[in-house]
PDB file of C-alpha atoms in Angstrom:
ATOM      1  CA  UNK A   1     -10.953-118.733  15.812  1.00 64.00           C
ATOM      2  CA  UNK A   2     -12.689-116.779  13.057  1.00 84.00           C
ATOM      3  CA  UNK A   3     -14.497-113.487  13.392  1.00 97.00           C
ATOM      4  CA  UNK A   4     -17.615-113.172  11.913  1.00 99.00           C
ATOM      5  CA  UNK A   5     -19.878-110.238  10.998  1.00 99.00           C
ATOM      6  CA  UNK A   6     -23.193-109.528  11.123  1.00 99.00           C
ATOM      7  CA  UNK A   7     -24.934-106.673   9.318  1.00 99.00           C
ATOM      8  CA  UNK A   8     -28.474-106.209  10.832  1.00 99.00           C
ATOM      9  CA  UNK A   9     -30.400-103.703   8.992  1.00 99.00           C
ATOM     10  CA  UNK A  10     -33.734-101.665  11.042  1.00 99.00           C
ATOM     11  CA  UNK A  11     -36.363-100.244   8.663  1.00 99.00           C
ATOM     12  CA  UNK A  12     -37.799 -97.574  11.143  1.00 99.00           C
ATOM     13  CA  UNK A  13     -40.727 -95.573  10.792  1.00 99.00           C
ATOM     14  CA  UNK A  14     -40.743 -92.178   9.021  1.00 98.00           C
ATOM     15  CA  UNK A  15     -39.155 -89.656  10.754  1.00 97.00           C
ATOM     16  CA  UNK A  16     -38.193 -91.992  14.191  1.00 99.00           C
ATOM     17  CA  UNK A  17     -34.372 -91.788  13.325  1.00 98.00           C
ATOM     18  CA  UNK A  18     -33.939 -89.771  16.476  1.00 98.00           C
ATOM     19  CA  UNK A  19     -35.651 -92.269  18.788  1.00 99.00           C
ATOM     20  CA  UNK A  20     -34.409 -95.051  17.155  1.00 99.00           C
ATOM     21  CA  UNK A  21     -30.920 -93.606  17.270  1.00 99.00           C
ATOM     22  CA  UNK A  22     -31.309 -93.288  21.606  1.00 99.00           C
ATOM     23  CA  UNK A  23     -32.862 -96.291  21.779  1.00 99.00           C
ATOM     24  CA  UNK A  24     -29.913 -97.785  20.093  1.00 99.00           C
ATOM     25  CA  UNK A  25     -26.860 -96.500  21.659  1.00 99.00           C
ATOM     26  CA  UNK A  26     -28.488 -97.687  24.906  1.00 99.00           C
ATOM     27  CA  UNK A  27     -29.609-101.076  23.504  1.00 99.00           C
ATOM     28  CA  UNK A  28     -26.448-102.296  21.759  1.00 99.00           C
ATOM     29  CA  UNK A  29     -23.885-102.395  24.412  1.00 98.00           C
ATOM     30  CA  UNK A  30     -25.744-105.016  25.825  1.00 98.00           C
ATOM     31  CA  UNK A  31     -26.454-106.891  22.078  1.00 98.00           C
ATOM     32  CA  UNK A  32     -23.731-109.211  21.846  1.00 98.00           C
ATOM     33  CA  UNK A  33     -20.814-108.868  19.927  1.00 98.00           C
ATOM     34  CA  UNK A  34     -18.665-105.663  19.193  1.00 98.00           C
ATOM     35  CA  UNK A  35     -19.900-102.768  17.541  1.00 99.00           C
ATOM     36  CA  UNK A  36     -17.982-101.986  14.434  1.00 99.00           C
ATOM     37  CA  UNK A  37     -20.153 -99.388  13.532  1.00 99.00           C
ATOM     38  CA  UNK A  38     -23.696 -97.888  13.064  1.00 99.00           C
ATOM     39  CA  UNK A  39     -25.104 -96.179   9.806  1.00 99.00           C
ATOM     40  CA  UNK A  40     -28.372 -94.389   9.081  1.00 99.00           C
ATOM     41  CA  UNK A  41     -29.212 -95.306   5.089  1.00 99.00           C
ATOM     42  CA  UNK A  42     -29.281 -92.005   2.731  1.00 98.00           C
ATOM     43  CA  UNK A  43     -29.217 -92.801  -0.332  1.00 98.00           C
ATOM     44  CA  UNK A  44     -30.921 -95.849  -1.694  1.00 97.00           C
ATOM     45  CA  UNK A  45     -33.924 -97.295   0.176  1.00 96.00           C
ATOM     46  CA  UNK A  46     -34.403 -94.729   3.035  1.00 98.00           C
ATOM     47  CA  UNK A  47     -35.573 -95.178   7.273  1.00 98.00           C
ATOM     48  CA  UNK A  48     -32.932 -97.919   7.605  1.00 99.00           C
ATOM     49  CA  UNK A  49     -29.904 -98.195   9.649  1.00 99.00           C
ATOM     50  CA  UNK A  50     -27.522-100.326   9.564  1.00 99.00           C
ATOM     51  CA  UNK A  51     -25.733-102.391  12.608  1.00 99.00           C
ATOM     52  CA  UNK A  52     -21.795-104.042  11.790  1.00 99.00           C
ATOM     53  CA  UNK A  53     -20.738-106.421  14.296  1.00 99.00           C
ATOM     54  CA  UNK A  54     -18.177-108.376  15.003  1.00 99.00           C
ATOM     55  CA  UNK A  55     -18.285-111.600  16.721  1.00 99.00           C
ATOM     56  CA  UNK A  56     -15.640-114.321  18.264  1.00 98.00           C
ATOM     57  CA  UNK A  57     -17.218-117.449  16.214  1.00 97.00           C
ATOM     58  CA  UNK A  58     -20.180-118.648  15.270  1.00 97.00           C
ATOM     59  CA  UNK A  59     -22.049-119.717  18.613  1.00 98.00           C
ATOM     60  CA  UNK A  60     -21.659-115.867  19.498  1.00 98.00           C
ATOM     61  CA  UNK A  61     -23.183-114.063  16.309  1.00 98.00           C
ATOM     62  CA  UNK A  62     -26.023-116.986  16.873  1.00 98.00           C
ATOM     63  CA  UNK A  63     -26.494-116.487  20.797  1.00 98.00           C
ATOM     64  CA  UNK A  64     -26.847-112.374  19.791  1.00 98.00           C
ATOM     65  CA  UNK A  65     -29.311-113.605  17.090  1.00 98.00           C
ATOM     66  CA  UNK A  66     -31.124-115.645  19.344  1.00 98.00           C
ATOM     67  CA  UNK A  67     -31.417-113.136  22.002  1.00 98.00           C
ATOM     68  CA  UNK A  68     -33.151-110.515  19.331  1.00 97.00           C
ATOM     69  CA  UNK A  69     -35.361-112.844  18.385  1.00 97.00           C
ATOM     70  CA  UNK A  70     -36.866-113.818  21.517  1.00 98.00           C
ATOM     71  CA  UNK A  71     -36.425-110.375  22.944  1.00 98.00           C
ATOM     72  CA  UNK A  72     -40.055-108.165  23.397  1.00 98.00           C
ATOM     73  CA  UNK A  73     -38.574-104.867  22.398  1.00 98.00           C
ATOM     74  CA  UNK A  74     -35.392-105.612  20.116  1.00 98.00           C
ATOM     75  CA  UNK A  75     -32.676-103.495  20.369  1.00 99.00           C
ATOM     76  CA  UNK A  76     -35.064-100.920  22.550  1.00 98.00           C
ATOM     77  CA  UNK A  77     -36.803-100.214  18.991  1.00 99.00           C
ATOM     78  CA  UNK A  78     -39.999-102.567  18.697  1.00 98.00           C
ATOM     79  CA  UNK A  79     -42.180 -99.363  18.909  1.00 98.00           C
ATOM     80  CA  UNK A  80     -40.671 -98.218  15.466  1.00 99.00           C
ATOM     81  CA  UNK A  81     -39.524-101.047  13.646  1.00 99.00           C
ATOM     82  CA  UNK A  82     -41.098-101.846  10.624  1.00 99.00           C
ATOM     83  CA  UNK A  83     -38.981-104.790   9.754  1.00 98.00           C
ATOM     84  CA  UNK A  84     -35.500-106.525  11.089  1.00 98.00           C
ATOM     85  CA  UNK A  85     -32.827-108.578   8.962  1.00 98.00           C
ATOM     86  CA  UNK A  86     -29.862-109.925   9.815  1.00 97.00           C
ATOM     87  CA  UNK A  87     -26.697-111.614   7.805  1.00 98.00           C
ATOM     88  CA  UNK A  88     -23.720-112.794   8.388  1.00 98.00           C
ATOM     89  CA  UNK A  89     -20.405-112.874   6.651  1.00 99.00           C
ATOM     90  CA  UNK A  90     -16.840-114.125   6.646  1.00 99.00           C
ATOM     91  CA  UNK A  91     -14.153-110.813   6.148  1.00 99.00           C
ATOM     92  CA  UNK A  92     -12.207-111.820   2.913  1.00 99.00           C
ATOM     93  CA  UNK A  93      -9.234-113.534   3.853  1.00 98.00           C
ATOM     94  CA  UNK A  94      -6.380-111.284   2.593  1.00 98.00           C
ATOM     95  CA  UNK A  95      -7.863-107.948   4.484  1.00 98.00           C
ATOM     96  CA  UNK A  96      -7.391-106.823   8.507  1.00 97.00           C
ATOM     97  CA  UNK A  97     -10.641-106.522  10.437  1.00 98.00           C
ATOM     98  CA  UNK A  98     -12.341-103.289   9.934  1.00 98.00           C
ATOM     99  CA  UNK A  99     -10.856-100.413  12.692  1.00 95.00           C
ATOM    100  CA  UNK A 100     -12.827 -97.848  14.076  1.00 96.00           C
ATOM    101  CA  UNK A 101     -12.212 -94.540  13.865  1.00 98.00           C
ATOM    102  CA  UNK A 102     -12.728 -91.456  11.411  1.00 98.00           C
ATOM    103  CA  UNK A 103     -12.393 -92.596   7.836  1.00 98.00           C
ATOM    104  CA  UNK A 104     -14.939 -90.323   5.717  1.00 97.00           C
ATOM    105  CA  UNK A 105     -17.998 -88.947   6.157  1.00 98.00           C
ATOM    106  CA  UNK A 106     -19.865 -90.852   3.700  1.00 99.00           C
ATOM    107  CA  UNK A 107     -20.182 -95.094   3.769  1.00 99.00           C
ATOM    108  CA  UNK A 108     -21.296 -97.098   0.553  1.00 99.00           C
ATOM    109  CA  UNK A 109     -22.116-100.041   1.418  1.00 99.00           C
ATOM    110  CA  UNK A 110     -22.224-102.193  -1.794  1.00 99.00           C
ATOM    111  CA  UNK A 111     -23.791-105.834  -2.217  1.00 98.00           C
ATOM    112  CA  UNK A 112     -22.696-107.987  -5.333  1.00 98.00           C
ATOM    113  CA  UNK A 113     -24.580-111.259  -6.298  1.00 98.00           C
ATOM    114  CA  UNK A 114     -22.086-113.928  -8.184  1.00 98.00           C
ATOM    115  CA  UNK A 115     -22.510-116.217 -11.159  1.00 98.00           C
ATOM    116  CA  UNK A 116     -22.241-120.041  -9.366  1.00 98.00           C
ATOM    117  CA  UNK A 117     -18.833-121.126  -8.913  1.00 98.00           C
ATOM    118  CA  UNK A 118     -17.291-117.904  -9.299  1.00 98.00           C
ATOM    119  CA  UNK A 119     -16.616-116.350  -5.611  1.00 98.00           C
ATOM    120  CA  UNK A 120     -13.030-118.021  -5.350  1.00 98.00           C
ATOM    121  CA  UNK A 121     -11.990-116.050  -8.524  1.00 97.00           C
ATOM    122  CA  UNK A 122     -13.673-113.526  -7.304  1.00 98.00           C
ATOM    123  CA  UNK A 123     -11.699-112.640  -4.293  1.00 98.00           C
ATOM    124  CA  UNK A 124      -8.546-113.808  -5.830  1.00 98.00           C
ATOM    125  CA  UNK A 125      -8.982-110.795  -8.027  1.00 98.00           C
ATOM    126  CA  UNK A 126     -10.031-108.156  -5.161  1.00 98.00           C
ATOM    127  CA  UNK A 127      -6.867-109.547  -3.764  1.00 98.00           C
ATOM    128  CA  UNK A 128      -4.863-108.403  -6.316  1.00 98.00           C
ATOM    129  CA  UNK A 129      -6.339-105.231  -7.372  1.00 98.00           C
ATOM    130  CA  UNK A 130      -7.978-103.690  -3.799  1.00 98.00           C
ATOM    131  CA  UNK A 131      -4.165-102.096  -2.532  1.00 98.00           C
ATOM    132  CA  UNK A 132      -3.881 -99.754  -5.485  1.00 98.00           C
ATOM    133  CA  UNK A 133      -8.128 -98.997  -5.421  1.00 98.00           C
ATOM    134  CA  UNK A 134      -7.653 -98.775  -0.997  1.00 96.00           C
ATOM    135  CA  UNK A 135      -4.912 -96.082  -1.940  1.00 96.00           C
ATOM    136  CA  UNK A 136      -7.367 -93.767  -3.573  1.00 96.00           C
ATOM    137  CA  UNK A 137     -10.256 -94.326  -0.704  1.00 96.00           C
ATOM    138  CA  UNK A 138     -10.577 -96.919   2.215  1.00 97.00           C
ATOM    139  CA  UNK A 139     -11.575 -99.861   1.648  1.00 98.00           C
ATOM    140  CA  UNK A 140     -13.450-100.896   4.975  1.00 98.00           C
ATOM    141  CA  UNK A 141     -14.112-104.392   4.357  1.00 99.00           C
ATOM    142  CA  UNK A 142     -15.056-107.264   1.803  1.00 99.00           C
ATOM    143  CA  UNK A 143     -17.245-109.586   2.911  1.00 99.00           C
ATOM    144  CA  UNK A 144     -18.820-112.718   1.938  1.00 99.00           C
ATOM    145  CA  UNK A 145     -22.405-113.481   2.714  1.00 99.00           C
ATOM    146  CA  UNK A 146     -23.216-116.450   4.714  1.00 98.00           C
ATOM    147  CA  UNK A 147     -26.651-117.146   4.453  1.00 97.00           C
ATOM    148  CA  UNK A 148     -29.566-115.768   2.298  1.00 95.00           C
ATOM    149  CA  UNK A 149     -29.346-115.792  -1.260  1.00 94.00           C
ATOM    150  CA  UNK A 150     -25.916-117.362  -3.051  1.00 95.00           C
ATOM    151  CA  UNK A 151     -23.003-116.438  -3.803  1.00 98.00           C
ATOM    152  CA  UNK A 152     -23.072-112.612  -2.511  1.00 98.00           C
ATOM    153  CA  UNK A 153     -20.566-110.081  -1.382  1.00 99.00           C
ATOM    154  CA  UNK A 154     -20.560-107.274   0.684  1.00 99.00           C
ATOM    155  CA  UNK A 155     -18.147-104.114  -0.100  1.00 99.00           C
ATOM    156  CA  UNK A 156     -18.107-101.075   2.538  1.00 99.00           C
ATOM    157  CA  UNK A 157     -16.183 -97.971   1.164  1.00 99.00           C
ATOM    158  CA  UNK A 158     -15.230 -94.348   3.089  1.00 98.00           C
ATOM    159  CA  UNK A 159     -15.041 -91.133   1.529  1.00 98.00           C
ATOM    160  CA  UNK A 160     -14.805 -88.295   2.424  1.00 98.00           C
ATOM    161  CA  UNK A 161     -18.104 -86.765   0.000  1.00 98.00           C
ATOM    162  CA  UNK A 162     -20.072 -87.414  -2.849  1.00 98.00           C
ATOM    163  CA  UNK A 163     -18.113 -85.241  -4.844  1.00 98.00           C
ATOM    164  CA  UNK A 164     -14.932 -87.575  -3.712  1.00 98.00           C
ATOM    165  CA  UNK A 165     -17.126 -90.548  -4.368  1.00 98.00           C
ATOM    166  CA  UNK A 166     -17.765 -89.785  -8.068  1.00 98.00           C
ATOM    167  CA  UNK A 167     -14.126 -88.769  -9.289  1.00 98.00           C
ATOM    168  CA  UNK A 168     -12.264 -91.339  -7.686  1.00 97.00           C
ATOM    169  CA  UNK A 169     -14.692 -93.988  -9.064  1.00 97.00           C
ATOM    170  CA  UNK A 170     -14.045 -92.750 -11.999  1.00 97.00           C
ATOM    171  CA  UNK A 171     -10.511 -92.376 -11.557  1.00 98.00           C
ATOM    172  CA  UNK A 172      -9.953 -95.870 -10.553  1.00 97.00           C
ATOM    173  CA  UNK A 173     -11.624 -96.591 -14.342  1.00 97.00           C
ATOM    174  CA  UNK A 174      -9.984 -94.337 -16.158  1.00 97.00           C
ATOM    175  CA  UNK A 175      -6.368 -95.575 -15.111  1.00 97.00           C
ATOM    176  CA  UNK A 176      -6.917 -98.837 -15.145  1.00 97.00           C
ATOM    177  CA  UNK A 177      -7.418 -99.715 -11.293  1.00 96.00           C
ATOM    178  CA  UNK A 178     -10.393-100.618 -10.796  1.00 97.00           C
ATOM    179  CA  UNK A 179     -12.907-103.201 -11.337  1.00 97.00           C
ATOM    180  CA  UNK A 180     -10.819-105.884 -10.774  1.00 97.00           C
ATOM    181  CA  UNK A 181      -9.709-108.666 -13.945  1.00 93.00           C
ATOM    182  CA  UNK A 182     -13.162-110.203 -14.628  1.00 91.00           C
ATOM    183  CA  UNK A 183     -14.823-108.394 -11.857  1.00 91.00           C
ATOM    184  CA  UNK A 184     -17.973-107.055 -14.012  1.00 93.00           C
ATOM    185  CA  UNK A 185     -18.372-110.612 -15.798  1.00 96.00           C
ATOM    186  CA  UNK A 186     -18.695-112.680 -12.432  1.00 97.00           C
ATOM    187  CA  UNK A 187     -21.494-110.163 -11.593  1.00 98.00           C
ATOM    188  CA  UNK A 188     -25.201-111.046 -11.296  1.00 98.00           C
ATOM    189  CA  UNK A 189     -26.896-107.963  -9.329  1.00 98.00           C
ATOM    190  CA  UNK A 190     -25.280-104.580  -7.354  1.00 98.00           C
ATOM    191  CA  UNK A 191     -27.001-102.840  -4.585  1.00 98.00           C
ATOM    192  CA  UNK A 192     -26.060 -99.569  -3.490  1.00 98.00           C
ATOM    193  CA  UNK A 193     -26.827 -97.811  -0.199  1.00 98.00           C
ATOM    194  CA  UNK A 194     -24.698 -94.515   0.959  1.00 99.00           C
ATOM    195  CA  UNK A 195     -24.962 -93.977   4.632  1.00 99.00           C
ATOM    196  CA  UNK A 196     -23.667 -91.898   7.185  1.00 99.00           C
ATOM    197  CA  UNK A 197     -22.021 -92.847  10.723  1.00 99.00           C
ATOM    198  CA  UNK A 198     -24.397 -92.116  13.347  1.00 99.00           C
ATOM    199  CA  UNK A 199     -22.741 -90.305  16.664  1.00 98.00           C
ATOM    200  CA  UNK A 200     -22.352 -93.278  18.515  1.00 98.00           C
ATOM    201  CA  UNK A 201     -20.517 -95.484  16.391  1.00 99.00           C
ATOM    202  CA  UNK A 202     -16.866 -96.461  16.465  1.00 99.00           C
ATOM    203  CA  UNK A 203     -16.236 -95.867  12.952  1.00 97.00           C
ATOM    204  CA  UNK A 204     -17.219 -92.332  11.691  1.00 92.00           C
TER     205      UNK A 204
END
Protein backbone atom coordinates (compact mmCIF):
# COMPACT_ATOMS: atom_id res chain seq x y z
CA UNK A 1 0.00 0.00 0.00
CA UNK A 2 1.29 3.49 -0.74
CA UNK A 3 0.10 6.73 0.79
CA UNK A 4 -0.52 9.41 -1.32
CA UNK A 5 -0.98 13.17 -0.84
CA UNK A 6 -3.00 15.60 -2.07
CA UNK A 7 -2.44 19.34 -1.75
CA UNK A 8 -5.73 21.18 -2.68
CA UNK A 9 -5.26 24.81 -2.73
CA UNK A 10 -8.79 27.41 -2.18
CA UNK A 11 -8.35 30.92 -3.62
CA UNK A 12 -11.08 32.64 -1.40
CA UNK A 13 -12.42 35.93 -1.70
CA UNK A 14 -10.85 39.00 -0.05
CA UNK A 15 -11.20 39.11 3.38
CA UNK A 16 -13.51 35.54 3.73
CA UNK A 17 -10.55 33.74 5.57
CA UNK A 18 -12.75 33.62 8.62
CA UNK A 19 -15.74 32.00 6.91
CA UNK A 20 -13.82 29.97 4.87
CA UNK A 21 -11.79 28.84 7.85
CA UNK A 22 -15.50 27.56 9.76
CA UNK A 23 -16.69 26.34 6.84
CA UNK A 24 -13.66 24.21 6.63
CA UNK A 25 -13.07 22.65 9.89
CA UNK A 26 -16.70 21.50 9.57
CA UNK A 27 -16.39 20.38 5.92
CA UNK A 28 -13.17 18.33 5.99
CA UNK A 29 -13.81 15.67 8.47
CA UNK A 30 -16.16 14.40 6.20
CA UNK A 31 -13.64 15.02 2.83
CA UNK A 32 -11.96 11.87 2.54
CA UNK A 33 -8.68 11.12 3.53
CA UNK A 34 -6.67 12.35 6.68
CA UNK A 35 -5.94 15.76 7.37
CA UNK A 36 -2.26 16.39 7.61
CA UNK A 37 -2.70 19.86 7.91
CA UNK A 38 -4.34 23.21 6.86
CA UNK A 39 -2.46 26.53 5.90
CA UNK A 40 -3.72 30.03 5.10
CA UNK A 41 -1.03 31.48 2.25
CA UNK A 42 0.98 34.75 3.55
CA UNK A 43 3.46 35.38 1.68
CA UNK A 44 3.41 34.83 -2.03
CA UNK A 45 0.07 34.88 -3.88
CA UNK A 46 -2.40 35.81 -1.05
CA UNK A 47 -6.53 34.51 -0.16
CA UNK A 48 -5.37 30.90 -0.55
CA UNK A 49 -5.25 28.07 1.78
CA UNK A 50 -3.88 25.20 1.51
CA UNK A 51 -5.37 21.48 2.32
CA UNK A 52 -2.47 18.30 2.92
CA UNK A 53 -3.98 15.02 2.87
CA UNK A 54 -3.13 11.84 3.17
CA UNK A 55 -4.73 8.99 1.54
CA UNK A 56 -4.54 4.90 1.70
CA UNK A 57 -3.95 4.49 -2.30
CA UNK A 58 -4.99 5.81 -5.18
CA UNK A 59 -8.84 4.85 -5.50
CA UNK A 60 -9.15 6.94 -2.14
CA UNK A 61 -7.39 10.38 -3.06
CA UNK A 62 -9.65 9.82 -6.46
CA UNK A 63 -13.07 8.89 -4.64
CA UNK A 64 -12.28 12.36 -2.32
CA UNK A 65 -11.61 14.06 -5.72
CA UNK A 66 -14.59 12.83 -7.18
CA UNK A 67 -16.79 13.69 -4.38
CA UNK A 68 -15.54 17.61 -4.60
CA UNK A 69 -16.18 17.70 -7.88
CA UNK A 70 -19.64 16.67 -8.03
CA UNK A 71 -20.37 18.23 -4.70
CA UNK A 72 -22.77 21.76 -4.88
CA UNK A 73 -20.95 23.56 -2.15
CA UNK A 74 -17.27 22.05 -1.95
CA UNK A 75 -15.77 21.79 1.15
CA UNK A 76 -18.82 24.14 2.66
CA UNK A 77 -16.94 27.09 0.67
CA UNK A 78 -18.69 27.49 -2.88
CA UNK A 79 -20.00 30.94 -1.67
CA UNK A 80 -16.28 32.20 -1.53
CA UNK A 81 -14.27 30.27 -3.74
CA UNK A 82 -12.79 31.86 -6.48
CA UNK A 83 -10.98 28.89 -7.83
CA UNK A 84 -10.09 25.07 -6.60
CA UNK A 85 -6.89 22.89 -7.56
CA UNK A 86 -5.89 19.84 -6.54
CA UNK A 87 -2.48 17.57 -6.92
CA UNK A 88 -1.26 14.73 -5.90
CA UNK A 89 2.09 13.38 -4.91
CA UNK A 90 4.14 10.38 -3.88
CA UNK A 91 6.28 11.27 -0.26
CA UNK A 92 9.99 10.69 -1.34
CA UNK A 93 10.90 7.34 -0.55
CA UNK A 94 13.70 7.69 2.06
CA UNK A 95 11.45 10.15 4.48
CA UNK A 96 8.54 9.04 7.30
CA UNK A 97 5.08 10.43 6.59
CA UNK A 98 4.63 13.90 7.77
CA UNK A 99 3.41 13.91 11.85
CA UNK A 100 1.25 16.32 13.22
CA UNK A 101 1.93 18.33 15.84
CA UNK A 102 3.75 21.76 16.71
CA UNK A 103 6.78 22.19 14.51
CA UNK A 104 7.09 26.14 13.84
CA UNK A 105 5.00 28.75 13.36
CA UNK A 106 5.80 29.53 9.91
CA UNK A 107 5.36 26.74 6.72
CA UNK A 108 7.21 27.30 3.27
CA UNK A 109 5.89 25.40 1.09
CA UNK A 110 8.33 25.25 -1.91
CA UNK A 111 7.58 23.83 -5.56
CA UNK A 112 10.64 22.92 -7.87
CA UNK A 113 10.16 22.16 -11.67
CA UNK A 114 13.03 19.56 -13.05
CA UNK A 115 15.08 19.41 -16.22
CA UNK A 116 13.61 15.88 -18.04
CA UNK A 117 15.21 12.91 -16.78
CA UNK A 118 16.57 14.37 -13.79
CA UNK A 119 14.06 13.58 -10.70
CA UNK A 120 15.89 10.16 -9.84
CA UNK A 121 19.15 12.17 -9.25
CA UNK A 122 17.29 14.45 -7.82
CA UNK A 123 16.06 12.68 -4.80
CA UNK A 124 19.11 10.59 -4.60
CA UNK A 125 20.76 13.82 -3.63
CA UNK A 126 17.95 15.14 -1.05
CA UNK A 127 18.62 11.72 0.27
CA UNK A 128 21.91 12.33 1.07
CA UNK A 129 22.04 15.84 2.09
CA UNK A 130 18.26 16.47 3.86
CA UNK A 131 19.56 14.79 7.63
CA UNK A 132 22.22 17.42 8.18
CA UNK A 133 19.70 20.47 6.44
CA UNK A 134 16.42 18.57 8.79
CA UNK A 135 18.91 19.18 11.80
CA UNK A 136 18.89 22.90 11.42
CA UNK A 137 14.85 23.11 10.70
CA UNK A 138 12.19 20.34 9.94
CA UNK A 139 11.92 19.12 7.04
CA UNK A 140 8.09 18.20 6.73
CA UNK A 141 8.04 16.41 3.59
CA UNK A 142 9.41 16.00 -0.10
CA UNK A 143 7.12 15.26 -2.47
CA UNK A 144 6.84 14.42 -6.00
CA UNK A 145 4.07 15.73 -8.15
CA UNK A 146 1.84 13.35 -9.85
CA UNK A 147 0.00 15.03 -12.33
CA UNK A 148 0.08 18.60 -13.86
CA UNK A 149 3.08 19.86 -15.31
CA UNK A 150 6.48 17.43 -15.36
CA UNK A 151 8.84 16.63 -13.44
CA UNK A 152 7.93 18.81 -10.17
CA UNK A 153 8.61 18.62 -6.50
CA UNK A 154 7.07 19.74 -3.58
CA UNK A 155 9.27 20.80 -0.34
CA UNK A 156 7.30 21.83 3.01
CA UNK A 157 9.69 23.38 5.68
CA UNK A 158 8.86 24.56 9.64
CA UNK A 159 10.38 27.30 11.37
CA UNK A 160 9.92 28.78 13.93
CA UNK A 161 10.01 32.78 12.18
CA UNK A 162 11.12 34.64 9.41
CA UNK A 163 13.98 35.77 11.16
CA UNK A 164 14.83 31.79 11.70
CA UNK A 165 13.93 31.31 8.09
CA UNK A 166 16.58 33.69 6.68
CA UNK A 167 19.75 32.70 8.85
CA UNK A 168 19.44 29.16 8.71
CA UNK A 169 19.00 29.33 4.89
CA UNK A 170 21.81 30.97 4.85
CA UNK A 171 23.55 28.93 7.23
CA UNK A 172 22.91 25.77 5.46
CA UNK A 173 24.95 27.78 2.39
CA UNK A 174 27.48 29.09 4.10
CA UNK A 175 28.71 25.64 5.63
CA UNK A 176 28.27 23.72 2.97
CA UNK A 177 24.82 21.88 3.75
CA UNK A 178 22.63 22.84 1.71
CA UNK A 179 21.47 22.77 -1.75
CA UNK A 180 22.12 19.43 -2.30
CA UNK A 181 25.21 18.09 -5.07
CA UNK A 182 23.65 19.37 -8.35
CA UNK A 183 20.52 20.51 -6.74
CA UNK A 184 20.47 24.19 -8.43
CA UNK A 185 21.51 22.67 -11.98
CA UNK A 186 18.51 20.09 -12.17
CA UNK A 187 16.30 23.18 -11.51
CA UNK A 188 13.84 24.67 -14.03
CA UNK A 189 11.39 27.04 -11.88
CA UNK A 190 10.90 27.64 -7.71
CA UNK A 191 7.73 28.78 -6.19
CA UNK A 192 7.55 30.05 -2.85
CA UNK A 193 4.53 30.42 -0.57
CA UNK A 194 5.00 30.97 3.46
CA UNK A 195 1.90 30.04 5.31
CA UNK A 196 0.70 29.69 8.61
CA UNK A 197 -1.23 26.64 10.37
CA UNK A 198 -4.71 27.52 10.75
CA UNK A 199 -6.33 26.47 14.39
CA UNK A 200 -7.73 23.43 13.28
CA UNK A 201 -5.04 21.65 11.76
CA UNK A 202 -2.99 18.75 13.07
CA UNK A 203 0.24 20.18 12.31
CA UNK A 204 0.84 23.73 13.76
Amino acid sequence: MTTLYDVTTLEIKVFSNASVYAALKKALPDAGGTLVGAFASDIGELSRVLILRAFDDANALVAARQKLLLSADPLGCAEWLVSLRSQSHALFPFLNPPQAGAHGRWYEFRTYGLRQGLLGQTIEAWKEAVPARHAMSPLIGAFTALDGEQPRFLNIWAYDSLEQRSQFRADAVKQGIWPPKGGPASLTTMTSWVCAPLAFSPMR
